[in-house]
mmCIF file of C-alpha atoms in Angstrom:
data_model
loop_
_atom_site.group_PDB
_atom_site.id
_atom_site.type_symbol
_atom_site.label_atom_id
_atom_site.label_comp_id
_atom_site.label_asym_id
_atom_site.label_seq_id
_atom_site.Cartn_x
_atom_site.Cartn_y
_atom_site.Cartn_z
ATOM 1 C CA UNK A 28 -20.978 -5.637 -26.063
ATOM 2 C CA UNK A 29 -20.350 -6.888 -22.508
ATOM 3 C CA UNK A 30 -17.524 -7.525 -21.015
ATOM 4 C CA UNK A 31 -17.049 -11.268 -19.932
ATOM 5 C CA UNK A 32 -15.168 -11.560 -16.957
ATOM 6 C CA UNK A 33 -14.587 -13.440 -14.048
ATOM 7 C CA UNK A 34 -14.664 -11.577 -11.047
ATOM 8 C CA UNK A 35 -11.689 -12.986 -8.637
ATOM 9 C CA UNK A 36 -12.858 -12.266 -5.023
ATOM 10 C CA UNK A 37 -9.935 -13.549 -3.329
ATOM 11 C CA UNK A 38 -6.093 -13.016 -4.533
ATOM 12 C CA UNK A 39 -4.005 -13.323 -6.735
ATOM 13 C CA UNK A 40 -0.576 -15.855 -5.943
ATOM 14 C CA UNK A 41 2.349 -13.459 -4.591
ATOM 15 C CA UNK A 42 -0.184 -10.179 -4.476
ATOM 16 C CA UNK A 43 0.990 -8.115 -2.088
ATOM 17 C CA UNK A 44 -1.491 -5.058 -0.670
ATOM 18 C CA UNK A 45 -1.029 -2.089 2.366
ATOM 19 C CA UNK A 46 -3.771 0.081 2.763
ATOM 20 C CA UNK A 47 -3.014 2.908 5.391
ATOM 21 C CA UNK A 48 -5.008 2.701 8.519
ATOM 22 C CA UNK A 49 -7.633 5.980 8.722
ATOM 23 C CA UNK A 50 -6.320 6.559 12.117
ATOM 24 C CA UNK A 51 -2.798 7.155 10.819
ATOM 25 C CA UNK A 52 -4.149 9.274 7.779
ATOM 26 C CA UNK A 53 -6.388 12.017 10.452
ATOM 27 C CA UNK A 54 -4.144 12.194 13.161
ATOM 28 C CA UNK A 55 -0.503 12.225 10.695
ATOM 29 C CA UNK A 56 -0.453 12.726 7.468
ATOM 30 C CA UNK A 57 -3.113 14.956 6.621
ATOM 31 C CA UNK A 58 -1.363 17.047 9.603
ATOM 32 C CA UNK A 59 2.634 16.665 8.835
ATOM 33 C CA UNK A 60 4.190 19.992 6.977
ATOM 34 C CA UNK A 61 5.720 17.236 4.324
ATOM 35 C CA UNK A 62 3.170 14.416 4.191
ATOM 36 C CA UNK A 63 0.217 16.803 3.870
ATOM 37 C CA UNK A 64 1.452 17.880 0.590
ATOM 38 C CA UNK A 65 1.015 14.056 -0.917
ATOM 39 C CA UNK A 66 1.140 10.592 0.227
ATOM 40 C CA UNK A 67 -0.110 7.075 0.053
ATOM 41 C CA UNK A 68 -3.542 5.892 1.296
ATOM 42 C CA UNK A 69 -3.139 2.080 -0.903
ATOM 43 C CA UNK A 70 -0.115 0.325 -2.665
ATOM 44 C CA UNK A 71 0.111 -2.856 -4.270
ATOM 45 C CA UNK A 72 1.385 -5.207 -6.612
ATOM 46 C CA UNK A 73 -0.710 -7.679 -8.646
ATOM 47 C CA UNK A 74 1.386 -10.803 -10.342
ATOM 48 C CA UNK A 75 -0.589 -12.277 -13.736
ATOM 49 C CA UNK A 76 -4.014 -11.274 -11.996
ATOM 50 C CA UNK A 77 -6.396 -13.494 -13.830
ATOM 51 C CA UNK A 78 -9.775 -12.237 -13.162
ATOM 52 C CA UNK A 79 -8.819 -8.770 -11.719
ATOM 53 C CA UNK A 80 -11.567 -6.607 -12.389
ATOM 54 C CA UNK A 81 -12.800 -3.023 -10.790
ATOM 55 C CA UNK A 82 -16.032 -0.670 -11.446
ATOM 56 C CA UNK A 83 -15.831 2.142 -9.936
ATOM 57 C CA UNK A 84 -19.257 4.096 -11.569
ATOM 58 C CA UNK A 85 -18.651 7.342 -8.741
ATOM 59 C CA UNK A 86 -14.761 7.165 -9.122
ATOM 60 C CA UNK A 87 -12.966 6.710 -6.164
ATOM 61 C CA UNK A 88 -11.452 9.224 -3.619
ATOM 62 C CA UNK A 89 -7.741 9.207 -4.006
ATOM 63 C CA UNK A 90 -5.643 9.581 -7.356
ATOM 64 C CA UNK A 91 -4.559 5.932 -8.871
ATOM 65 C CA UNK A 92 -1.240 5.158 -10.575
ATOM 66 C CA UNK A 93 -1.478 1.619 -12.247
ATOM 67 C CA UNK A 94 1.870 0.751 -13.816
ATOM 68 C CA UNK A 95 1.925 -2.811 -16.340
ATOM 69 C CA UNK A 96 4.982 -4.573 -16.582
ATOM 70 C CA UNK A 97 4.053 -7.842 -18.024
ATOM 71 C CA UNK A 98 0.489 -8.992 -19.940
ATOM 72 C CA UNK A 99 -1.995 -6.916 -21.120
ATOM 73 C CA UNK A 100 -5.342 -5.088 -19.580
ATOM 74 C CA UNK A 101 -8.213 -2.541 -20.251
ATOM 75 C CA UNK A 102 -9.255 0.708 -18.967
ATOM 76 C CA UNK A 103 -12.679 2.587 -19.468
ATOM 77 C CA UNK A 104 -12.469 6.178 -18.407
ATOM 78 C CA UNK A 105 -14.326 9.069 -19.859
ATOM 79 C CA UNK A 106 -16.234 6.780 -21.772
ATOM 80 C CA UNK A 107 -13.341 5.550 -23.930
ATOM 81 C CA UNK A 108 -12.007 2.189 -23.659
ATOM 82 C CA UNK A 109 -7.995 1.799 -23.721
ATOM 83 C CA UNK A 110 -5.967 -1.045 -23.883
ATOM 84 C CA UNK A 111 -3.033 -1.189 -21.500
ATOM 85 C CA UNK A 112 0.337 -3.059 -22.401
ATOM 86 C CA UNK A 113 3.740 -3.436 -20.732
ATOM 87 C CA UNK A 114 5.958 -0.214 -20.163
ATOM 88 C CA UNK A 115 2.475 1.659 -19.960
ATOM 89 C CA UNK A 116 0.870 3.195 -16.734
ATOM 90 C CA UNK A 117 -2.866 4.563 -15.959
ATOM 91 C CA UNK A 118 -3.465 7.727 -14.254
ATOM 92 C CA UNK A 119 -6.691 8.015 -12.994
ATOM 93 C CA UNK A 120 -7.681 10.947 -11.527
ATOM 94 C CA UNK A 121 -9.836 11.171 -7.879
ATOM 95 C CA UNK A 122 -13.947 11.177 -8.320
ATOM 96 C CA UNK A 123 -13.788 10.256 -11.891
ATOM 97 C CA UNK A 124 -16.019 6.808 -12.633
ATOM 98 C CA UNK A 125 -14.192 4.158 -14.091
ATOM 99 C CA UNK A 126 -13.752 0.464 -14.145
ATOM 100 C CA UNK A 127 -10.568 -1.668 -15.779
ATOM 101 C CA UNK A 128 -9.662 -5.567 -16.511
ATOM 102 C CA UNK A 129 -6.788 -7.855 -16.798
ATOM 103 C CA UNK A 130 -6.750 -9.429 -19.758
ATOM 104 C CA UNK A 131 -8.515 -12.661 -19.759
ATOM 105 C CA UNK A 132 -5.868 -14.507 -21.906
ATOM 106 C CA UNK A 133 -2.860 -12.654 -21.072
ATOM 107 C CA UNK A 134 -3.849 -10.993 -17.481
ATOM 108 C CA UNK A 135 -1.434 -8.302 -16.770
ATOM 109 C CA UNK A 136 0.912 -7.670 -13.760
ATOM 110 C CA UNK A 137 0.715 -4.603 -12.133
ATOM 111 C CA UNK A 138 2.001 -2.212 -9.330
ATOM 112 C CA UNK A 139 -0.492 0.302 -8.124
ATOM 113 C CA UNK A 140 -0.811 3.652 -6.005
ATOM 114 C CA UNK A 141 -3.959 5.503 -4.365
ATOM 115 C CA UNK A 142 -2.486 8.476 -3.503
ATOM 116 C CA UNK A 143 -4.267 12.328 -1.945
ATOM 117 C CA UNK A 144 -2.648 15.171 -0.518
ATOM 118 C CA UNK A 145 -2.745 19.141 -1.366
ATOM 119 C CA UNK A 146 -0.810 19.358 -4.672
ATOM 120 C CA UNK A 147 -1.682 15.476 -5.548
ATOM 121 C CA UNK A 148 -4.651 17.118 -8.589
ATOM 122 C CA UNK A 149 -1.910 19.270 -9.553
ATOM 123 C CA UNK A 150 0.560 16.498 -10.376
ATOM 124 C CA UNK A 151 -1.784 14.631 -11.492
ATOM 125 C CA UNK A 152 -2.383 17.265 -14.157
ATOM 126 C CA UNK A 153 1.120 16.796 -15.075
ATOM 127 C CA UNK A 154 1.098 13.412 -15.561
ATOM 128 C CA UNK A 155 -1.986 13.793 -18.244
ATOM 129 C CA UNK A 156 -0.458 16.709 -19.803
ATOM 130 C CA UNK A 157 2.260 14.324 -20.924
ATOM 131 C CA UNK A 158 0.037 11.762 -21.492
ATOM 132 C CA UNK A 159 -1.998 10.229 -24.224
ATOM 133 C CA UNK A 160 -5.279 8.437 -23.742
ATOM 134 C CA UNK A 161 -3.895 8.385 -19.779
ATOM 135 C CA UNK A 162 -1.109 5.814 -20.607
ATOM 136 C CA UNK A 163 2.206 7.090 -21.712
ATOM 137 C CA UNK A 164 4.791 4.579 -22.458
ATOM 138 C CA UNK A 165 7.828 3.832 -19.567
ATOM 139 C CA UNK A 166 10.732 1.859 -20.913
ATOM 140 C CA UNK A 167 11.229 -0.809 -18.063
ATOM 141 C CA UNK A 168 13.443 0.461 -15.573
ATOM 142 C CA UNK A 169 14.275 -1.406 -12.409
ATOM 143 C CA UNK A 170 15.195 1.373 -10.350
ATOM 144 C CA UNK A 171 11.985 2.449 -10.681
ATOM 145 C CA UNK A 172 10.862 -0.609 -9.505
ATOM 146 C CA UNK A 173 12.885 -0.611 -6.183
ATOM 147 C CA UNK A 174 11.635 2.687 -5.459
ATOM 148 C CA UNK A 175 7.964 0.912 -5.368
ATOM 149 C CA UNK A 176 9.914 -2.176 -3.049
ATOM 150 C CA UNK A 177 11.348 0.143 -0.570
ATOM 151 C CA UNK A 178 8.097 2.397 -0.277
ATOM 152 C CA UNK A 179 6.521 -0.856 0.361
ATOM 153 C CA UNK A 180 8.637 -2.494 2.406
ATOM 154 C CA UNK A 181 9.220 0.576 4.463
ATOM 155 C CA UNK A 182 5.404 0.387 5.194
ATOM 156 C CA UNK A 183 5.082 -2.786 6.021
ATOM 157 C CA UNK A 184 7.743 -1.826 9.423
ATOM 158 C CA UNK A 185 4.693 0.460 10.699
ATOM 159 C CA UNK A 186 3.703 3.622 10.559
ATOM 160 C CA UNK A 187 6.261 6.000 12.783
ATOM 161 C CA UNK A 188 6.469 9.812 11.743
ATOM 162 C CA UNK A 189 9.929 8.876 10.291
ATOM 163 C CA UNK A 190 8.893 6.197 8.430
ATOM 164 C CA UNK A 191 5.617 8.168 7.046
ATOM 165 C CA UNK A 192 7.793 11.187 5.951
ATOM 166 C CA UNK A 193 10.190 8.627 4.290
ATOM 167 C CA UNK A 194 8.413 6.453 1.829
ATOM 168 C CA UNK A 195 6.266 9.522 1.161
ATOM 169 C CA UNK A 196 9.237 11.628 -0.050
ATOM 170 C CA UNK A 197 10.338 8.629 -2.023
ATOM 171 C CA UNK A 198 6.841 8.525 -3.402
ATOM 172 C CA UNK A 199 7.955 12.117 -4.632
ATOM 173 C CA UNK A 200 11.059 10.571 -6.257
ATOM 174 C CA UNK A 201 8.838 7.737 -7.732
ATOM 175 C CA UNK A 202 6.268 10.192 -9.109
ATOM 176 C CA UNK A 203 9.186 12.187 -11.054
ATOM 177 C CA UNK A 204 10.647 8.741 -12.845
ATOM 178 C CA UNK A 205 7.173 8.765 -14.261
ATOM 179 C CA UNK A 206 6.928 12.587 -15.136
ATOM 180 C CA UNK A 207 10.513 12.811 -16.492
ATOM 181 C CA UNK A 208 11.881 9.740 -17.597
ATOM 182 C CA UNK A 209 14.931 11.373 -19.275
ATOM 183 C CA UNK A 210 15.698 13.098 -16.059
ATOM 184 C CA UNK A 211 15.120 9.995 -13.749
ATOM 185 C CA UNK A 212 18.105 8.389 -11.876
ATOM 186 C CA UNK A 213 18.293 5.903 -8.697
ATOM 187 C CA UNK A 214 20.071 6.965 -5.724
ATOM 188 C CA UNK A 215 20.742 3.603 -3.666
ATOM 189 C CA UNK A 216 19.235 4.228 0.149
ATOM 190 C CA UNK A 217 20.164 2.005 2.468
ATOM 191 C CA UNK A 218 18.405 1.372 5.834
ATOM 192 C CA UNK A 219 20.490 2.059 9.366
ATOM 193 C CA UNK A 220 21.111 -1.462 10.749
ATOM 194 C CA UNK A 221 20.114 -0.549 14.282
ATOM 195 C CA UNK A 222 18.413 -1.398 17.708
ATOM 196 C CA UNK A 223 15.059 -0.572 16.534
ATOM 197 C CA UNK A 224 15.398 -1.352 13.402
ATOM 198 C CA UNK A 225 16.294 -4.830 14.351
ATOM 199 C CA UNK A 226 13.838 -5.063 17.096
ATOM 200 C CA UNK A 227 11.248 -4.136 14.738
ATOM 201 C CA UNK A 228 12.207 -7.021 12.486
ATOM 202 C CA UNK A 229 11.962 -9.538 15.211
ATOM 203 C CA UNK A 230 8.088 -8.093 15.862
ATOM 204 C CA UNK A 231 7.770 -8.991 12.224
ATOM 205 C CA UNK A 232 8.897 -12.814 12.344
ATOM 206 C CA UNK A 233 6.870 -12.729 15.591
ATOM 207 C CA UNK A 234 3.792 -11.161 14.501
ATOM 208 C CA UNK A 235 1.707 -14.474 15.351
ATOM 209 C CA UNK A 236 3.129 -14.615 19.010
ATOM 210 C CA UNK A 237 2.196 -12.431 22.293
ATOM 211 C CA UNK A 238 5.633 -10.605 22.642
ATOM 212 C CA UNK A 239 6.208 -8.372 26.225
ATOM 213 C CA UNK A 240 7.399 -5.182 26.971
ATOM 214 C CA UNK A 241 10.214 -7.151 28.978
ATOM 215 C CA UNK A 242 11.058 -9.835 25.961
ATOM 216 C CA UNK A 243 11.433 -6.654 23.704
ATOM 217 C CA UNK A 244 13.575 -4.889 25.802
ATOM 218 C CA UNK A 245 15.821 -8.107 26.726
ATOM 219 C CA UNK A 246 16.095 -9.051 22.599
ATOM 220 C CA UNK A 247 17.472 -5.666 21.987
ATOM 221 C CA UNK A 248 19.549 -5.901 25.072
ATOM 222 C CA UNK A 249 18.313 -2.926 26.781
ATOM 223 C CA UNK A 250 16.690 -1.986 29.809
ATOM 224 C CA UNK A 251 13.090 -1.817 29.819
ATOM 225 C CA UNK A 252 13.007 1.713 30.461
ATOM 226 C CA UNK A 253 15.743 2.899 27.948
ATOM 227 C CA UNK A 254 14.425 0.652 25.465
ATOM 228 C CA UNK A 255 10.948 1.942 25.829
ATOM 229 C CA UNK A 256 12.445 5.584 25.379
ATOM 230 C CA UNK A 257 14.511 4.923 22.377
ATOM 231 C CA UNK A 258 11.967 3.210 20.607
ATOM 232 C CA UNK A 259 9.113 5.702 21.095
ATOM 233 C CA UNK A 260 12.156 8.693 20.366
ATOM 234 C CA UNK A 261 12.849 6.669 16.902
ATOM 235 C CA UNK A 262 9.245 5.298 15.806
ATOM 236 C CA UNK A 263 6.506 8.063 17.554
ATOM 237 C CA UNK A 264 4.912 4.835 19.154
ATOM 238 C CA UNK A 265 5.541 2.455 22.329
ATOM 239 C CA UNK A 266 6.897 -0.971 21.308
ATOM 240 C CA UNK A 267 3.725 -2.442 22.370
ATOM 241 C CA UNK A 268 1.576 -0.212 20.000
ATOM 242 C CA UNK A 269 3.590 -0.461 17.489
ATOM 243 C CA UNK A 270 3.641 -4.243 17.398
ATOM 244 C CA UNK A 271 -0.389 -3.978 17.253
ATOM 245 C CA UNK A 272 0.052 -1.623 14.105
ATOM 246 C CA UNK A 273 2.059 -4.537 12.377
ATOM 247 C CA UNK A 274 -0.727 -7.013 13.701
ATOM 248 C CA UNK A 275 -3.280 -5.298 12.455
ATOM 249 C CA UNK A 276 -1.644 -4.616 8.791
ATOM 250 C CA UNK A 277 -1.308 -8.643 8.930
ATOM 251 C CA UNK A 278 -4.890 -9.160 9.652
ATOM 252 C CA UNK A 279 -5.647 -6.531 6.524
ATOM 253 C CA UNK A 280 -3.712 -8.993 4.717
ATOM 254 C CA UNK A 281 -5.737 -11.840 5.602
ATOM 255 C CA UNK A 282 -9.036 -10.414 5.523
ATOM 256 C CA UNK A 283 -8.773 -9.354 1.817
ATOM 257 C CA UNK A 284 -6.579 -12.505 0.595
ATOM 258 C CA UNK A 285 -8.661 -15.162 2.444
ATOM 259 C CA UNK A 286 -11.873 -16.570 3.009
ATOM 260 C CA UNK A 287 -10.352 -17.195 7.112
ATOM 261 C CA UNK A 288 -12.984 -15.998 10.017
ATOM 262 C CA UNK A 289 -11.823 -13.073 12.322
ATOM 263 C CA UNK A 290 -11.445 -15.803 15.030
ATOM 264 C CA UNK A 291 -8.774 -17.670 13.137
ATOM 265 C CA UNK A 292 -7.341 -13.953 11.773
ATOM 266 C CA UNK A 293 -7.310 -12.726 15.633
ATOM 267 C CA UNK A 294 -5.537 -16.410 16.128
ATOM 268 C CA UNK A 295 -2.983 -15.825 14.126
ATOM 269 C CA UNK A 296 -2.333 -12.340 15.193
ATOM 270 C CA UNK A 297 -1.070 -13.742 18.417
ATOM 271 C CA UNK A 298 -4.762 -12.388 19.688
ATOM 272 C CA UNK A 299 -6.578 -15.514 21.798
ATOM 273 C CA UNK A 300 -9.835 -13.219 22.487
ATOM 274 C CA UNK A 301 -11.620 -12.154 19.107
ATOM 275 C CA UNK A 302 -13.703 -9.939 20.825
ATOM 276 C CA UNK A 303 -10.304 -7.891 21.617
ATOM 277 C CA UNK A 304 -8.976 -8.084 18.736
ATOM 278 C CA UNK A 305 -12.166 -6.273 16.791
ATOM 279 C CA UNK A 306 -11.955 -3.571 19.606
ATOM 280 C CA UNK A 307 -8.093 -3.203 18.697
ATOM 281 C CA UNK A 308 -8.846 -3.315 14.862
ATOM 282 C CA UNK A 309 -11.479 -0.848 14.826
ATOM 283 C CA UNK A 310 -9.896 1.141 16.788
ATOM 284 C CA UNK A 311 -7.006 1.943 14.584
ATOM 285 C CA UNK A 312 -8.806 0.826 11.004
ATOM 286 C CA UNK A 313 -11.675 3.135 12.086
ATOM 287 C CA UNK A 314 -14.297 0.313 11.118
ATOM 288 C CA UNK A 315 -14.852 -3.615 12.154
ATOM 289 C CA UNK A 316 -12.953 -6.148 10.391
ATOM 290 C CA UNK A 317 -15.808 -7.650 8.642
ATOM 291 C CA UNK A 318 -16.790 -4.380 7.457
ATOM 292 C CA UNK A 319 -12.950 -3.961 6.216
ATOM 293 C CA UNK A 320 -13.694 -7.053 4.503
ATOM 294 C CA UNK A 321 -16.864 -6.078 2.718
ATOM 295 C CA UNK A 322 -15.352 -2.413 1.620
ATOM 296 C CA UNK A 323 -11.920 -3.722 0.562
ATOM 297 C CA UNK A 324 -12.509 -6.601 -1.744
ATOM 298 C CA UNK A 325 -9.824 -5.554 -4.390
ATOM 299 C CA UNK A 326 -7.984 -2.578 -5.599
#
């Protein structure tokens, strides 16, 4: 019997989606002594995603973690056909074909992780070892949830070696709430209210504006020189670059959730010349932003 279902192409109200630029993957964490081990390449979360469907008939090249919350969904994997409910999460392993649903009625809510990395098979086996049909049962937990939040959050400040090695090592703590529940308490981290941190928020609110070197340096009250030290010292990056990163994430954003040319993306990037803006895209994204478009259409 097919399957009837409607095939969203844009997103879903509230989704929210990071997928981790190439560039940052072959020159970082495939490198880094801790990152190397496992880390994110994709995270998201899904709210009542009517019409979410994937078919993957080669599998796909990172693990997947796809955790339900609220509704209902379907998974076919290994020829079998499960049916996902609340307090249940998917592990699907790298390279293995696969496709899954929300429910048409009911469509689920979901967080998800693509994750790779040298012992990410081996944890994987873990997972499935304890599993049943793929989806063992979670009781709802928020803290579990807020590890997800500040991995994502964390992300969505850039991509500095600090910042990589954190959300990653959290991803470690996340991974463990699923593999032993009994085990699994939250340890409240909180972020250091500082220059860069600060500075870095204003690059967020002002991610549709041309910001300077010396309008950087002046909002975190700094010289232009000591600012530009400190921030590379704290983030791996010049403020300038870094601001591009966050630009670029944006215009991810955009390019999967809309139906918006690259002129009006590169627009509202704070980017005037498109042509400049697809150099600076592909450049970090390793392909153009219409192919980005074409390869990323949903999770």
């Amino acid at each position: 019997m097919k399957d009837k279902v409607l095939r969203k192409r844009q997103g879903f109200d509230g989704q929210q989606l990071i997928v981790l630029p190439k560039k940052i993957m072959a020159d970082f964490l495939t490198k880094d002594k801790i990152t190397k081990q496992i880390y994110i390449t994709d995270i998201g979360y899904y709210p009542k995603a009517k019409g979410h469907y994937i078919q993957r008939p080669a599998g796909v090249g990172q693990h997947i973690i796809i955790y339900c919350v609220e509704g209902s969904g379907w998974i076919e994997i290994d020829k079998k056909r499960i049916e996902i409910s609340p307090s249940q999460f998917i592990t699907i392993p790298a390279n293995i074909p696969h496709r899954y649903s929300a429910n048409e009625k009911d469509p689920w809510t979901i967080y998800w992780i693509h994750f790779k990395g040298e012992i990410a098979a081996y944890i994987v086996e873990l997972i499935l070892q304890k599993s049943k049909n793929y989806k063992p049962h979670l009781s709802y937990n928020e803290n579990r949830i807020r590890l997800f939040e500040d991995i994502y959050s964390n992300l969505e400040k850039g991509y500095s070696g600090d910042n990589l090695r954190y959300v990653n090592m959290i991803f470690y703590h996340f991974l463990s709430s699923l593999l032993y529940e009994d085990k699994f308490n939250y340890v409240e981290n909180k972020q250091d209210d500082d220059v860069i941190a600060l500075t870095i928020a204003q690059m967020q609110k002002k991610i549709h504006t041309v910001l300077t070197l010396n309008e950087l340096a002046n909002f975190a009250n700094l010289s232009v020189s000591h600012f530009s030290a400190i921030f590379r010292e704290k983030t791996g990056y010049s403020p300038i670059e870094y601001f591009n990163h966050l630009k670029i994430q944006k215009s991810c954003q955009y390019l999967l959730f809309t139906t918006m040319t690259v002129k009006e993306i590169a627009v509202l990037s704070g980017v005037e010349d498109q042509y400049y803006f697809s150099r600076m895209f592909s450049r970090l994204m390793g392909i153009s932003p219409t192919e980005y478009r074409n390869r990323n259409k949903q999770a």
